[in-house]
Short mmCIF file of C-alpha atoms in Angstrom, two decimals:
data_model
loop_
_atom_site.label_atom_id
_atom_site.label_comp_id
_atom_site.label_asym_id
_atom_site.label_seq_id
_atom_site.Cartn_x
_atom_site.Cartn_y
_atom_site.Cartn_z
CA MET A 1 92.36 11.85 115.81
CA SER A 2 94.65 14.43 117.38
CA ASN A 3 98.29 14.18 118.47
CA VAL A 4 97.70 16.65 121.31
CA ILE A 5 98.80 15.45 124.74
CA ASP A 6 96.48 16.38 127.58
CA LEU A 7 98.78 17.00 130.53
CA ASP A 8 95.75 17.27 132.84
CA GLU A 9 95.12 13.57 132.26
CA MET A 10 98.72 12.56 133.09
CA SER A 11 100.27 11.80 136.45
CA PRO A 12 103.42 13.71 137.49
CA ALA A 13 105.49 10.56 136.88
CA GLU A 14 104.09 10.26 133.35
CA ILE A 15 104.87 13.92 132.63
CA ILE A 16 108.45 13.48 133.86
CA ALA A 17 108.86 10.32 131.77
CA LEU A 18 107.56 12.16 128.70
CA ALA A 19 109.93 15.08 129.28
CA ASP A 20 112.87 12.70 129.72
CA SER A 21 111.99 10.87 126.51
CA VAL A 22 112.25 14.05 124.41
CA SER A 23 115.22 15.62 126.24
CA ASP A 24 118.52 16.00 124.41
CA GLY A 25 120.55 16.47 127.60
CA ALA A 26 120.82 20.24 127.13
CA SER A 27 118.13 20.85 129.72
CA GLN A 28 120.27 19.08 132.31
CA ARG A 29 123.21 21.45 131.77
CA LYS A 30 123.44 24.45 134.00
CA PRO A 31 122.95 27.81 132.25
CA TYR A 32 126.62 28.71 132.67
CA GLU A 33 127.86 25.49 131.07
CA ARG A 34 128.84 25.24 127.43
CA HIS A 35 128.89 21.85 125.74
CA VAL A 36 131.98 21.35 123.60
CA GLU A 37 132.84 18.36 121.44
CA ILE A 38 136.23 18.12 119.77
CA GLY A 39 137.49 15.06 117.97
CA GLY A 40 134.78 12.91 119.53
CA VAL A 41 135.61 14.01 123.08
CA SER A 42 132.76 15.85 124.83
CA VAL A 43 132.93 18.12 127.86
CA ASP A 44 130.65 20.62 129.54
CA ILE A 45 132.76 23.68 130.33
CA ASP A 46 131.83 25.86 133.27
CA MET A 47 132.10 29.30 131.66
CA ARG A 48 132.48 30.85 135.10
CA ARG A 49 135.90 29.16 135.25
CA VAL A 50 136.86 30.55 131.84
CA LYS A 51 136.10 34.07 133.08
CA ASP A 52 137.52 33.54 136.58
CA VAL A 53 140.39 35.68 137.89
CA ARG A 54 142.45 32.50 138.42
CA THR A 55 142.24 31.80 134.69
CA ILE A 56 143.53 35.28 133.92
CA SER A 57 146.35 34.80 136.40
CA LEU A 58 147.34 31.46 134.87
CA VAL A 59 147.24 32.92 131.35
CA ALA A 60 149.50 35.75 132.54
CA ARG A 61 151.97 33.18 133.94
CA VAL A 62 151.96 31.33 130.61
CA ASP A 63 152.54 34.62 128.75
CA LYS A 64 155.53 35.31 131.02
CA GLY A 65 157.10 32.01 129.99
CA ASP A 66 155.95 29.67 132.77
CA GLU A 67 155.33 26.69 130.50
CA LEU A 68 154.03 24.48 133.33
CA ALA A 69 151.26 26.98 134.13
CA ILE A 70 149.46 25.78 130.98
CA VAL A 71 148.86 22.43 132.68
CA GLU A 72 147.40 24.18 135.73
CA LEU A 73 145.25 26.32 133.44
CA PHE A 74 143.74 23.35 131.64
CA ASP A 75 143.30 21.43 134.90
CA PHE A 76 141.37 24.41 136.27
CA ILE A 77 139.21 24.82 133.14
CA LEU A 78 138.35 21.11 132.86
CA GLY A 79 137.82 20.69 136.60
CA ASP A 80 136.56 17.26 137.58
CA GLN A 81 136.24 16.25 133.91
CA ARG A 82 140.02 16.18 133.41
CA GLU A 83 140.48 12.47 134.05
CA ALA A 84 137.52 11.56 131.85
CA VAL A 85 139.02 13.62 129.00
CA ILE A 86 142.41 11.97 129.42
CA GLU A 87 140.78 8.54 129.48
CA GLN A 88 138.81 9.29 126.30
CA MET A 89 141.97 10.53 124.58
CA SER A 90 144.14 7.59 125.68
CA ASP A 91 145.22 4.89 123.27
CA GLU A 92 144.60 1.18 123.79
CA ASP A 93 147.64 0.99 126.09
CA GLY A 94 146.28 3.76 128.32
CA TYR A 95 148.65 6.54 127.22
CA CYS A 96 147.42 10.03 126.39
CA SER A 97 149.66 12.07 124.10
CA ALA A 98 150.59 15.35 125.80
CA GLU A 99 150.66 17.05 122.40
CA ASP A 100 147.13 15.84 121.53
CA TYR A 101 145.88 16.82 125.01
CA MET A 102 147.30 20.34 124.66
CA ARG A 103 145.75 20.70 121.19
CA PHE A 104 142.41 19.53 122.60
CA CYS A 105 142.58 22.01 125.49
CA ALA A 106 143.53 24.87 123.15
CA ALA A 107 140.55 23.98 120.95
CA VAL A 108 138.27 23.95 124.02
CA MET A 109 139.46 27.44 124.93
CA GLN A 110 138.86 28.62 121.37
CA GLU A 111 135.36 27.09 121.32
CA CYS A 112 134.58 28.87 124.58
CA GLY A 113 135.56 32.20 123.07
CA ALA A 114 138.69 32.71 125.17
CA LYS A 115 140.97 35.42 123.84
CA ASN A 116 144.68 34.85 123.23
#
């Protein structure tokens, strides 16, 4: 007996269900997204944002000493995932350590291949 699946004998719904059952989630990511997991916190980073001119501008502001620009930079990189990251990093009382958040964001940038 063979383990070969005959797709000609399957309905479109059955084919979709089969594909979903073997999917690891990577196929649902867009080609420009990079999955990053650091310390148990997972995000899908839009690499277009990492390479965006606004990112370069924010990095330049940080390099010039504008310490608050780092928050804008990480907000831009994380996009709509920011609140989910903060929630995942928060303790049982709902507080997220700014130091831990900054370390996480720096690690995300490093994982994405961003230069210093």
